[in-house]
Short mmCIF file of C-alpha atoms and ligand atoms in Angstrom, two decimals:
data_model
loop_
_atom_site.label_atom_id
_atom_site.label_comp_id
_atom_site.label_asym_id
_atom_site.label_seq_id
_atom_site.Cartn_x
_atom_site.Cartn_y
_atom_site.Cartn_z
CA MET A 1 16.05 -25.54 -7.77
CA THR A 2 19.53 -24.16 -7.21
CA ALA A 3 19.95 -22.24 -3.99
CA VAL A 4 21.50 -18.83 -4.65
CA ARG A 5 22.56 -15.82 -2.59
CA VAL A 6 19.72 -13.29 -2.50
CA VAL A 7 19.95 -9.81 -1.04
CA VAL A 8 16.58 -8.25 -0.22
CA ILE A 9 16.87 -4.48 0.02
CA GLY A 10 14.36 -3.05 2.48
CA ALA A 11 12.68 -4.68 5.49
CA GLY A 12 9.13 -3.36 5.24
CA ILE A 13 6.23 -5.74 4.65
CA VAL A 14 7.29 -6.33 1.05
CA GLY A 15 10.93 -7.08 1.89
CA ALA A 16 9.95 -9.28 4.85
CA ALA A 17 7.55 -11.33 2.70
CA CYS A 18 10.15 -11.65 -0.12
CA ALA A 19 12.75 -12.81 2.38
CA LEU A 20 10.48 -15.43 3.88
CA GLU A 21 9.41 -16.81 0.52
CA ALA A 22 13.00 -16.90 -0.76
CA LEU A 23 14.04 -18.81 2.39
CA ARG A 24 11.24 -21.30 1.77
CA ASP A 25 12.96 -22.07 -1.55
CA GLY A 26 16.23 -22.73 0.20
CA HIS A 27 18.06 -19.55 -0.89
CA HIS A 28 20.73 -17.85 1.24
CA VAL A 29 19.00 -14.59 2.15
CA THR A 30 20.48 -11.34 3.38
CA LEU A 31 17.98 -8.63 4.44
CA LEU A 32 19.39 -5.15 4.17
CA ASP A 33 17.94 -2.09 5.89
CA PRO A 34 19.58 0.83 7.68
CA ALA A 35 16.62 1.06 10.08
CA PRO A 36 14.73 -1.46 12.28
CA PRO A 37 12.35 -3.79 10.42
CA GLY A 38 8.83 -2.37 10.62
CA GLY A 39 10.22 0.77 12.30
CA GLU A 40 8.68 4.21 12.17
CA GLN A 41 10.55 5.15 8.94
CA ALA A 42 8.59 2.52 7.01
CA ALA A 43 5.13 2.91 5.54
CA SER A 44 4.57 -0.56 6.86
CA TYR A 45 4.69 0.78 10.35
CA GLY A 46 2.04 3.49 10.42
CA ASN A 47 -0.50 2.48 7.83
CA GLY A 48 -4.24 2.05 8.32
CA CYS A 49 -3.90 -1.69 9.16
CA TRP A 50 -6.37 -2.77 6.47
CA LEU A 51 -5.97 -6.11 4.72
CA SER A 52 -8.59 -5.16 2.24
CA THR A 53 -9.78 -7.38 -0.60
CA SER A 54 -12.02 -4.55 -1.78
CA SER A 55 -9.30 -1.95 -2.37
CA VAL A 56 -9.49 -2.62 -6.11
CA VAL A 57 -10.52 0.93 -6.94
CA PRO A 58 -7.61 3.18 -7.92
CA MET A 59 -7.29 6.65 -6.45
CA THR A 60 -7.54 8.06 -9.96
CA ALA A 61 -10.94 8.37 -11.69
CA PRO A 62 -12.55 10.08 -14.71
CA GLY A 63 -13.07 13.81 -14.07
CA LEU A 64 -11.06 13.71 -10.87
CA TRP A 65 -9.17 16.82 -11.90
CA ARG A 66 -12.37 18.85 -11.50
CA ARG A 67 -12.50 18.04 -7.76
CA VAL A 68 -8.83 18.81 -7.11
CA PRO A 69 -9.14 22.62 -6.71
CA ALA A 70 -11.86 22.26 -4.09
CA TRP A 71 -9.82 19.68 -2.16
CA LEU A 72 -6.73 21.87 -2.25
CA ALA A 73 -8.76 24.88 -1.09
CA ASP A 74 -10.34 22.98 1.80
CA PRO A 75 -8.11 23.17 4.87
CA LEU A 76 -9.77 19.95 6.14
CA GLY A 77 -9.57 18.25 2.72
CA PRO A 78 -7.80 14.96 1.96
CA LEU A 79 -5.19 16.36 -0.46
CA ALA A 80 -2.31 18.82 -0.14
CA ILE A 81 0.53 19.82 -2.49
CA ARG A 82 3.40 21.91 -1.16
CA PRO A 83 3.72 24.78 -3.65
CA SER A 84 7.50 24.39 -3.82
CA TYR A 85 7.05 20.69 -4.79
CA LEU A 86 4.37 21.25 -7.45
CA PRO A 87 6.80 21.44 -10.43
CA ARG A 88 8.33 18.12 -9.44
CA ALA A 89 4.97 16.46 -8.82
CA LEU A 90 3.24 17.70 -12.00
CA PRO A 91 4.46 15.02 -14.47
CA TRP A 92 3.44 12.31 -12.04
CA LEU A 93 0.05 13.97 -11.39
CA TRP A 94 -0.55 14.22 -15.15
CA ARG A 95 0.16 10.54 -15.63
CA PHE A 96 -2.02 9.73 -12.61
CA LEU A 97 -5.01 11.64 -14.06
CA ARG A 98 -4.53 10.02 -17.48
CA ALA A 99 -4.34 6.52 -15.97
CA GLY A 100 -7.95 6.89 -14.75
CA ALA A 101 -9.29 9.08 -17.54
CA THR A 102 -11.97 6.60 -18.62
CA GLU A 103 -14.13 4.08 -16.80
CA ALA A 104 -12.56 1.32 -18.91
CA ARG A 105 -9.13 2.20 -17.54
CA VAL A 106 -10.40 2.23 -13.97
CA HIS A 107 -11.95 -1.21 -14.52
CA ALA A 108 -8.68 -2.48 -16.03
CA ILE A 109 -6.71 -1.24 -13.02
CA GLY A 110 -9.26 -2.92 -10.76
CA ALA A 111 -8.81 -6.16 -12.64
CA ALA A 112 -5.03 -5.91 -12.12
CA LEU A 113 -5.36 -5.09 -8.44
CA ARG A 114 -7.69 -7.89 -7.51
CA PRO A 115 -5.20 -10.81 -7.84
CA LEU A 116 -2.88 -8.93 -5.47
CA LEU A 117 -5.65 -8.64 -2.86
CA VAL A 118 -8.21 -11.43 -3.27
CA ASP A 119 -6.60 -13.77 -0.76
CA ALA A 120 -4.65 -11.20 1.27
CA PRO A 121 -6.34 -12.10 4.62
CA SER A 122 -5.58 -15.81 4.36
CA ARG A 123 -2.05 -15.22 3.08
CA HIS A 124 -1.26 -12.88 5.95
CA LEU A 125 -2.83 -15.21 8.45
CA ALA A 126 -0.64 -18.03 7.15
CA LEU A 127 2.53 -15.90 7.37
CA ALA A 128 1.60 -14.59 10.83
CA THR A 129 0.90 -18.12 12.03
CA GLU A 130 4.30 -19.29 10.88
CA ALA A 131 5.92 -16.36 12.68
CA GLY A 132 3.93 -17.06 15.86
CA VAL A 133 1.84 -13.89 15.72
CA ALA A 134 -1.49 -15.17 14.30
CA HIS A 135 -3.29 -13.07 16.95
CA LEU A 136 -2.28 -9.91 15.06
CA ILE A 137 -4.58 -10.74 12.11
CA ARG A 138 -8.29 -10.18 12.60
CA ARG A 139 -10.81 -11.31 10.04
CA ASP A 140 -13.75 -9.21 11.23
CA GLY A 141 -14.70 -7.57 7.92
CA LEU A 142 -14.38 -3.96 6.80
CA LEU A 143 -17.27 -1.49 7.00
CA TYR A 144 -17.85 1.50 4.70
CA VAL A 145 -20.33 3.99 6.18
CA PHE A 146 -22.38 6.74 4.51
CA PRO A 147 -24.78 9.44 5.67
CA SER A 148 -27.39 7.89 3.31
CA ARG A 149 -27.88 5.29 0.61
CA GLN A 150 -27.77 8.13 -1.88
CA ASP A 151 -24.21 8.83 -0.83
CA PHE A 152 -23.34 5.20 -1.47
CA LEU A 153 -24.96 5.36 -4.92
CA ALA A 154 -22.95 8.51 -5.63
CA GLU A 155 -19.86 6.24 -5.58
CA ARG A 156 -21.30 4.22 -8.45
CA LEU A 157 -18.10 3.60 -10.38
CA ALA A 158 -16.15 2.43 -7.30
CA TRP A 159 -18.75 -0.12 -6.37
CA GLU A 160 -19.23 -1.24 -9.97
CA VAL A 161 -15.52 -1.95 -10.13
CA ARG A 162 -15.73 -3.90 -6.91
CA ARG A 163 -18.74 -5.88 -8.12
CA ALA A 164 -17.00 -6.65 -11.45
CA GLN A 165 -14.03 -8.02 -9.47
CA GLY A 166 -16.18 -10.34 -7.41
CA VAL A 167 -16.13 -8.35 -4.15
CA ARG A 168 -19.27 -9.22 -2.17
CA TRP A 169 -20.91 -7.05 0.45
CA ILE A 170 -23.90 -6.76 2.72
CA GLU A 171 -25.91 -3.53 2.88
CA LEU A 172 -26.89 -2.29 6.33
CA ASP A 173 -29.80 0.09 6.82
CA ALA A 174 -29.86 2.68 9.56
CA ASP A 175 -31.10 0.24 12.23
CA ALA A 176 -28.70 -2.53 11.29
CA LEU A 177 -25.82 -0.06 11.23
CA ARG A 178 -26.76 1.31 14.64
CA GLN A 179 -26.91 -2.20 16.09
CA SER A 180 -23.59 -3.09 14.52
CA GLU A 181 -21.69 0.09 15.43
CA PRO A 182 -23.43 2.03 18.22
CA ALA A 183 -20.32 4.25 18.64
CA LEU A 184 -20.89 5.89 15.23
CA ASP A 185 -22.48 9.33 15.01
CA ARG A 186 -26.17 9.18 14.14
CA ARG A 187 -25.69 10.96 10.86
CA TYR A 188 -24.44 7.72 9.37
CA ARG A 189 -27.56 5.87 8.20
CA PHE A 190 -26.18 3.38 5.68
CA GLY A 191 -23.37 0.87 5.71
CA VAL A 192 -21.67 -1.64 3.42
CA LEU A 193 -19.98 -4.56 5.10
CA VAL A 194 -17.27 -6.45 3.21
CA GLU A 195 -17.08 -9.57 5.34
CA GLU A 196 -13.99 -11.01 3.61
CA GLY A 197 -11.86 -8.01 4.65
CA ALA A 198 -9.44 -8.19 7.58
CA HIS A 199 -7.06 -5.97 9.54
CA CYS A 200 -3.81 -6.19 11.42
CA LEU A 201 -3.63 -5.16 15.06
CA ASP A 202 -0.01 -3.91 14.84
CA PRO A 203 1.54 -3.63 11.33
CA GLY A 204 4.95 -2.58 12.58
CA GLY A 205 5.07 -5.36 15.15
CA TYR A 206 3.89 -7.83 12.52
CA VAL A 207 6.72 -6.90 10.14
CA ALA A 208 9.23 -7.08 12.98
CA ALA A 209 7.92 -10.55 13.84
CA LEU A 210 8.19 -11.75 10.25
CA VAL A 211 11.79 -10.53 10.05
CA ALA A 212 12.65 -12.16 13.39
CA TYR A 213 11.16 -15.39 12.03
CA ALA A 214 13.17 -15.00 8.81
CA GLU A 215 16.31 -14.65 10.90
CA ALA A 216 15.40 -17.75 12.87
CA GLN A 217 15.07 -19.54 9.51
CA GLY A 218 18.63 -18.51 8.58
CA ALA A 219 18.34 -15.05 7.05
CA ARG A 220 21.20 -12.72 7.74
CA ARG A 221 20.25 -9.18 8.63
CA VAL A 222 22.61 -6.33 7.70
CA THR A 223 22.03 -2.82 9.03
CA ALA A 224 23.14 -0.71 6.08
CA ARG A 225 21.75 1.33 3.21
CA ALA A 226 21.99 -0.02 -0.34
CA ASN A 227 23.51 2.55 -2.71
CA GLY A 228 23.68 0.55 -5.96
CA PHE A 229 24.87 -2.60 -7.64
CA ALA A 230 28.19 -4.10 -8.84
CA ARG A 231 27.78 -5.94 -12.10
CA ASP A 232 29.62 -7.82 -14.83
CA GLY A 233 27.61 -6.66 -17.77
CA ARG A 234 24.06 -7.87 -17.18
CA ARG A 235 25.06 -10.27 -14.35
CA LEU A 236 24.88 -9.12 -10.75
CA ARG A 237 27.97 -9.42 -8.59
CA ALA A 238 27.07 -7.56 -5.40
CA VAL A 239 24.84 -5.03 -3.74
CA ARG A 240 26.75 -1.90 -2.70
CA ALA A 241 25.85 -0.81 0.78
CA ASP A 242 27.49 1.92 2.84
CA GLY A 243 30.87 1.62 1.11
CA ARG A 244 31.13 -2.17 0.93
CA ASP A 245 29.97 -4.88 -1.44
CA ILE A 246 27.66 -7.68 -0.35
CA PRO A 247 28.32 -10.44 -2.87
CA CYS A 248 25.19 -12.07 -4.26
CA ASP A 249 23.60 -13.72 -7.27
CA ARG A 250 20.20 -12.09 -7.12
CA ALA A 251 18.75 -9.00 -5.43
CA VAL A 252 15.27 -7.69 -4.71
CA ILE A 253 14.59 -3.93 -4.53
CA ALA A 254 11.91 -3.61 -1.85
CA ALA A 255 12.89 -0.20 -0.44
CA GLY A 256 9.42 1.28 -0.74
CA ALA A 257 9.36 4.98 -1.65
CA TRP A 258 13.18 5.02 -1.66
CA SER A 259 13.52 2.52 -4.54
CA LYS A 260 13.68 4.97 -7.44
CA LEU A 261 17.44 5.55 -7.66
CA LEU A 262 18.22 1.87 -7.07
CA ALA A 263 15.95 0.98 -9.98
CA ARG A 264 17.66 3.58 -12.15
CA ASP A 265 21.02 1.98 -11.38
CA VAL A 266 19.81 -1.17 -13.13
CA GLY A 267 18.31 0.63 -16.13
CA ASP A 268 14.75 1.46 -15.19
CA ARG A 269 13.29 4.95 -14.96
CA ILE A 270 10.24 4.34 -12.84
CA PRO A 271 7.92 7.27 -12.02
CA LEU A 272 7.87 6.48 -8.33
CA GLU A 273 6.51 9.24 -6.08
CA THR A 274 5.91 9.45 -2.39
CA GLU A 275 2.25 10.00 -1.58
CA ARG A 276 2.86 11.11 1.98
CA GLY A 277 0.18 9.98 4.41
CA TYR A 278 -0.51 10.54 8.09
CA HIS A 279 -2.02 8.82 11.03
CA ALA A 280 -3.35 9.93 14.39
CA THR A 281 -3.64 7.16 16.97
CA ILE A 282 -5.77 7.72 20.01
CA ALA A 283 -4.72 5.59 22.95
CA ASP A 284 -7.51 4.19 25.16
CA PRO A 285 -10.24 5.78 23.03
CA GLY A 286 -12.99 4.43 25.27
CA ILE A 287 -15.22 3.30 22.38
CA ALA A 288 -15.86 -0.13 20.98
CA LEU A 289 -15.93 -0.96 17.24
CA ARG A 290 -16.82 -4.36 15.78
CA HIS A 291 -15.24 -3.56 12.42
CA ALA A 292 -12.60 -1.35 10.93
CA ILE A 293 -14.52 1.55 9.38
CA MET A 294 -14.18 3.90 6.37
CA PRO A 295 -16.52 6.93 6.49
CA SER A 296 -17.47 8.29 3.03
CA ASP A 297 -17.35 11.94 4.13
CA ALA A 298 -13.96 11.73 5.87
CA PRO A 299 -11.80 9.41 3.81
CA MET A 300 -9.62 7.70 6.33
CA SER A 301 -9.47 4.23 7.81
CA ASN A 302 -10.60 3.99 11.45
CA THR A 303 -9.22 0.88 13.03
CA LEU A 304 -9.09 -0.27 16.61
CA MET A 305 -5.66 -1.81 16.98
CA ASN A 306 -3.20 -2.54 19.74
CA ALA A 307 -2.11 1.07 20.18
CA GLY A 308 -5.61 2.46 20.18
CA LEU A 309 -7.92 3.94 17.55
CA ARG A 310 -5.80 4.51 14.44
CA LEU A 311 -7.03 7.08 11.91
CA ALA A 312 -4.99 6.90 8.72
CA GLY A 313 -5.31 8.86 5.53
CA GLN A 314 -4.44 12.11 3.74
CA VAL A 315 -2.37 12.49 0.62
CA GLU A 316 0.40 15.11 0.55
CA PHE A 317 2.91 15.75 -2.23
CA ALA A 318 6.04 17.21 -0.73
CA GLY A 319 8.79 14.70 -1.49
CA LEU A 320 10.89 12.42 0.69
CA ARG A 321 12.73 15.06 2.64
CA ALA A 322 10.28 17.83 3.71
CA ALA A 323 9.31 17.94 7.36
CA PRO A 324 5.83 16.65 8.28
CA ASN A 325 2.98 19.10 8.46
CA TRP A 326 1.26 17.86 11.61
CA ARG A 327 -1.88 19.83 10.82
CA ARG A 328 -2.62 17.08 8.28
CA ALA A 329 -2.66 14.50 11.10
CA ALA A 330 -4.72 16.81 13.39
CA ILE A 331 -7.36 16.86 10.63
CA LEU A 332 -7.74 13.09 11.04
CA ARG A 333 -8.14 13.38 14.81
CA ASP A 334 -10.70 16.16 14.45
CA HIS A 335 -12.73 14.14 11.94
CA ALA A 336 -12.82 11.31 14.47
CA LEU A 337 -14.19 13.60 17.17
CA ARG A 338 -17.15 14.26 14.83
CA ILE A 339 -17.58 10.62 13.83
CA TYR A 340 -17.50 9.09 17.31
CA PRO A 341 -19.31 11.24 19.88
CA GLY A 342 -18.14 8.88 22.65
CA LEU A 343 -14.47 9.87 22.21
CA PRO A 344 -13.25 12.09 25.08
CA ARG A 345 -13.79 15.70 23.98
CA ASP A 346 -10.66 16.95 25.71
CA LEU A 347 -8.10 14.60 24.20
CA ALA A 348 -4.84 15.28 25.98
CA ALA A 349 -1.91 15.59 23.60
CA GLU A 350 -0.04 12.68 25.17
CA ARG A 351 -2.95 10.43 24.34
CA VAL A 352 -2.69 11.11 20.62
CA THR A 353 0.32 10.21 18.54
CA PHE A 354 0.90 11.61 15.07
CA TRP A 355 2.92 9.92 12.33
CA MET A 356 3.83 10.65 8.69
CA GLY A 357 4.98 8.06 6.20
CA HIS A 358 5.70 7.53 2.53
CA ARG A 359 3.37 5.52 0.30
CA PRO A 360 5.51 4.26 -2.58
CA SER A 361 3.18 5.21 -5.41
CA LEU A 362 3.06 4.79 -9.17
CA PRO A 363 0.69 6.82 -11.27
CA ASP A 364 -1.38 3.84 -12.46
CA GLY A 365 -1.94 2.57 -8.91
CA LEU A 366 -0.16 -0.72 -9.60
CA PRO A 367 3.14 -1.87 -8.09
CA CYS A 368 6.34 -2.43 -10.05
CA ILE A 369 7.24 -6.11 -9.87
CA GLY A 370 9.57 -7.83 -12.28
CA PRO A 371 13.18 -8.07 -13.51
CA ALA A 372 15.27 -4.99 -14.11
CA ARG A 373 15.99 -4.03 -17.73
CA ASP A 374 19.81 -3.95 -17.64
CA CYS A 375 20.29 -6.64 -14.98
CA PRO A 376 17.53 -9.29 -14.78
CA ASP A 377 19.20 -10.71 -11.69
CA VAL A 378 17.64 -7.79 -9.86
CA ILE A 379 13.87 -7.98 -9.24
CA HIS A 380 11.85 -4.86 -8.54
CA ALA A 381 9.24 -5.19 -5.78
CA PHE A 382 8.08 -1.70 -4.85
CA GLY A 383 5.40 0.88 -5.62
CA HIS A 384 2.50 -0.69 -3.74
CA GLY A 385 0.93 2.68 -2.96
CA HIS A 386 -2.20 2.49 -0.84
CA ILE A 387 -2.41 -1.29 -0.73
CA GLY A 388 1.10 -2.46 0.19
CA LEU A 389 0.31 -4.00 3.54
CA ALA A 390 -2.40 -6.16 2.03
CA SER A 391 -0.59 -7.01 -1.18
CA GLY A 392 2.81 -7.53 0.44
CA ALA A 393 2.18 -11.20 1.13
CA ILE A 394 1.49 -12.28 -2.46
CA THR A 395 4.26 -9.98 -3.72
CA GLY A 396 6.69 -12.09 -1.69
CA ARG A 397 5.38 -15.26 -3.32
CA LEU A 398 5.46 -13.74 -6.82
CA VAL A 399 9.03 -12.56 -6.37
CA ALA A 400 10.05 -16.01 -5.16
CA ASP A 401 8.49 -17.52 -8.31
CA LEU A 402 10.42 -15.06 -10.47
CA LEU A 403 13.64 -15.93 -8.63
CA ALA A 404 12.95 -19.59 -9.17
CA ASP A 405 11.92 -19.23 -12.81
CA ARG A 406 8.77 -21.27 -12.22
CA PRO A 407 5.18 -20.48 -13.28
CA PRO A 408 4.18 -17.45 -11.24
CA VAL A 409 1.37 -17.56 -8.67
CA ILE A 410 -0.34 -14.71 -10.57
CA ASP A 411 0.33 -13.20 -13.99
CA PRO A 412 2.95 -10.49 -13.45
CA ALA A 413 2.21 -8.74 -16.78
CA PRO A 414 0.35 -5.72 -15.32
CA TYR A 415 3.16 -4.99 -12.85
CA LEU A 416 6.18 -5.26 -15.06
CA PRO A 417 8.60 -2.30 -15.03
CA ALA A 418 8.64 -2.33 -18.84
CA ARG A 419 5.19 -0.68 -18.85
CA PHE A 420 6.99 2.62 -18.14
CA SER A 421 9.36 2.38 -21.05
CA PRO A 422 8.11 4.37 -24.05
CA ALA A 423 7.86 1.39 -26.40
CA VAL A 424 5.27 -0.35 -24.28
CA SER A 425 3.54 2.55 -22.49
CA ALA A 426 0.58 2.23 -24.85
CA PHE A 427 -0.20 -1.00 -22.96
CA ALA A 428 -0.65 0.89 -19.71
CA HIS A 429 -3.17 3.25 -21.26
CA SER A 430 -4.97 0.79 -23.51
CA GLY A 431 -7.42 -0.37 -20.84
CA ARG A 432 -5.93 -3.86 -21.08
CA ALA A 433 -3.80 -3.86 -17.95
CA GLY A 434 -4.60 -7.02 -16.12
CA ASP A 435 -6.26 -8.98 -18.94
CA GLY A 436 -3.23 -11.19 -19.12
CA ALA A 437 -2.52 -10.09 -22.67
CA GLY A 438 1.12 -9.32 -21.82
CA THR A 439 3.95 -11.74 -21.84
CA ARG A 440 4.57 -14.14 -19.06
CA VAL A 441 7.95 -13.23 -17.63
CA SER A 442 10.72 -15.37 -16.40
CA GLY A 443 12.87 -14.13 -13.59
CA ASN A 444 15.86 -15.71 -15.23
CA ALA A 445 15.18 -14.30 -18.68
CA ARG A 446 18.62 -13.01 -19.61
C1 FAD B 501 -1.19 6.73 5.99
C2 FAD B 501 -1.06 5.43 5.27
C3 FAD B 501 -2.08 4.51 5.37
C4 FAD B 501 -1.98 3.28 4.69
N1 FAD B 501 -2.97 2.33 4.92
C5 FAD B 501 -2.85 1.12 4.30
C6 FAD B 501 -3.78 0.09 4.62
O1 FAD B 501 -4.65 0.24 5.49
N2 FAD B 501 -3.62 -1.11 3.99
C7 FAD B 501 -2.63 -1.33 3.05
O2 FAD B 501 -2.57 -2.42 2.48
N3 FAD B 501 -1.68 -0.41 2.82
C8 FAD B 501 -1.78 0.81 3.44
N4 FAD B 501 -0.84 1.79 3.18
C9 FAD B 501 0.26 1.52 2.19
C10 FAD B 501 1.29 0.59 2.81
O3 FAD B 501 1.64 0.99 4.10
C11 FAD B 501 2.54 0.60 1.90
O4 FAD B 501 2.19 0.39 0.57
C12 FAD B 501 3.49 -0.50 2.31
O5 FAD B 501 3.77 -0.43 3.70
C13 FAD B 501 4.82 -0.41 1.52
O6 FAD B 501 5.65 -1.42 2.04
P1 FAD B 501 7.17 -1.50 1.55
O7 FAD B 501 7.77 -2.68 2.25
O8 FAD B 501 7.20 -1.43 0.08
O9 FAD B 501 7.82 -0.11 2.03
P2 FAD B 501 8.20 0.41 3.49
O10 FAD B 501 7.31 -0.18 4.51
O11 FAD B 501 8.26 1.89 3.45
O12 FAD B 501 9.61 -0.22 3.77
C14 FAD B 501 10.73 0.23 3.02
C15 FAD B 501 11.97 -0.14 3.87
O13 FAD B 501 13.09 0.12 3.01
C16 FAD B 501 14.11 0.68 3.79
N5 FAD B 501 15.04 1.38 2.91
C17 FAD B 501 14.90 2.61 2.31
N6 FAD B 501 15.96 2.88 1.55
C18 FAD B 501 16.80 1.81 1.65
C19 FAD B 501 18.07 1.49 1.10
N7 FAD B 501 18.68 2.34 0.23
N8 FAD B 501 18.66 0.33 1.46
C20 FAD B 501 18.06 -0.53 2.28
N9 FAD B 501 16.83 -0.29 2.84
C21 FAD B 501 16.21 0.87 2.52
C22 FAD B 501 13.37 1.58 4.75
O14 FAD B 501 14.19 1.85 5.90
C23 FAD B 501 12.13 0.74 5.06
O15 FAD B 501 12.29 -0.04 6.21
C24 FAD B 501 -0.87 3.01 3.88
C25 FAD B 501 0.18 3.94 3.80
C26 FAD B 501 0.10 5.14 4.49
C27 FAD B 501 1.25 6.08 4.45
#
């Protein structure tokens, strides 16, 4: 394979994994980000830490629209839309609801998500081991908890999708759950343990370690913001960054929620939206958990990690620029006080940190990975929504395969940017996403 100059735009988990995999192929890699790798600006910093093989269920579902008014009216609910942002969010929300309008579509999205996730724990462990931080990856399983088995059965479609995708689990009755997680409130009487799931003890630190390792392997890091591309027709000449050109042969757009304008510069109108999320992290929580936990009645991941008990969730539509609404993070903390009676009742403010970040989300719940329409030298690698930490590792490998023009590690058809162009949008709504019916794509297809 010919070694070329590759600029990776964005040093979150996706950019870091792309850089490492490109280096493995002998390319000359520049990693471009105006902010520190894995820093607080990145979704990769403050997420829920889950490396979940079972997150094959999209956020969208049939009849979801009926539940939206109640969520919006509930001050403790999981969803918020800033009224001033509603007109901008509406087209995305419409596409989002349509993407999951039938059970067949939800199953098709599940089928497309599974290849991104199925071996996420082992892929991350391998990357972390290379970078000397294997201790940050814990393969302890992920535990979903419910007040009763009836509440579990009420999530029928979600668990049917998981079963169809080969996710295996163990059901825990009230006694088994109590023995496994004595810190949980007694109202939880049923649990589902996905043993193959894993979590990361410090996602921001993990990304920083991957980037440091990439630098040690020869990557050049440039602290600047990409603004666009210099081209000769369809061939890439350089990435434009803060008033100067960085000459290169190939580029990867991995700028998370900030990727939309860069994609447009190379011909693709991608309906990328920020689904803003929050975390509250309680330092020294004084409780022990054997697993990372997801309670059915307070949708947020609860993960003991290096900084304490991290509670991550919420979806807020308010764009990239609006100030955080810290009440959304306080909701997560207050849920935790009800879920874990052993938490100190008088949590001092300095013991709890709040954070807001931008999930880079596409309406069909799948990332955008593949060559740009007007300049195939540029590869898109963004839009990983709720599962970007987990799916970042295989995205790096897939992007490297596209750069190398070799058979890809997984079929990229469901993730191609072309699914958003009118001519092929029928594919995205046909219930066939992920069945491999699309074309195989070559990164060098010019
Ligand atoms: C509350 C919350 C909980 C979550 N929980 C989980 C979870 O448990 N498991 C999971 O798998 N996923 C989870 N996610 C999703 C996951 O965090 C994201 O999908 C993932 O981090 C996206 O990674 P990224 O590298 O694409 O983007 P980011 O991590 O956002 O990184 C993008 C980088 O691009 C840089 N950048 C921006 N613009 C430019 C530019 N013009 N030029 C150069 N660089 C630029 C930014 O500075 C940033 O460093 C969660 C997200 C949130 C918000």
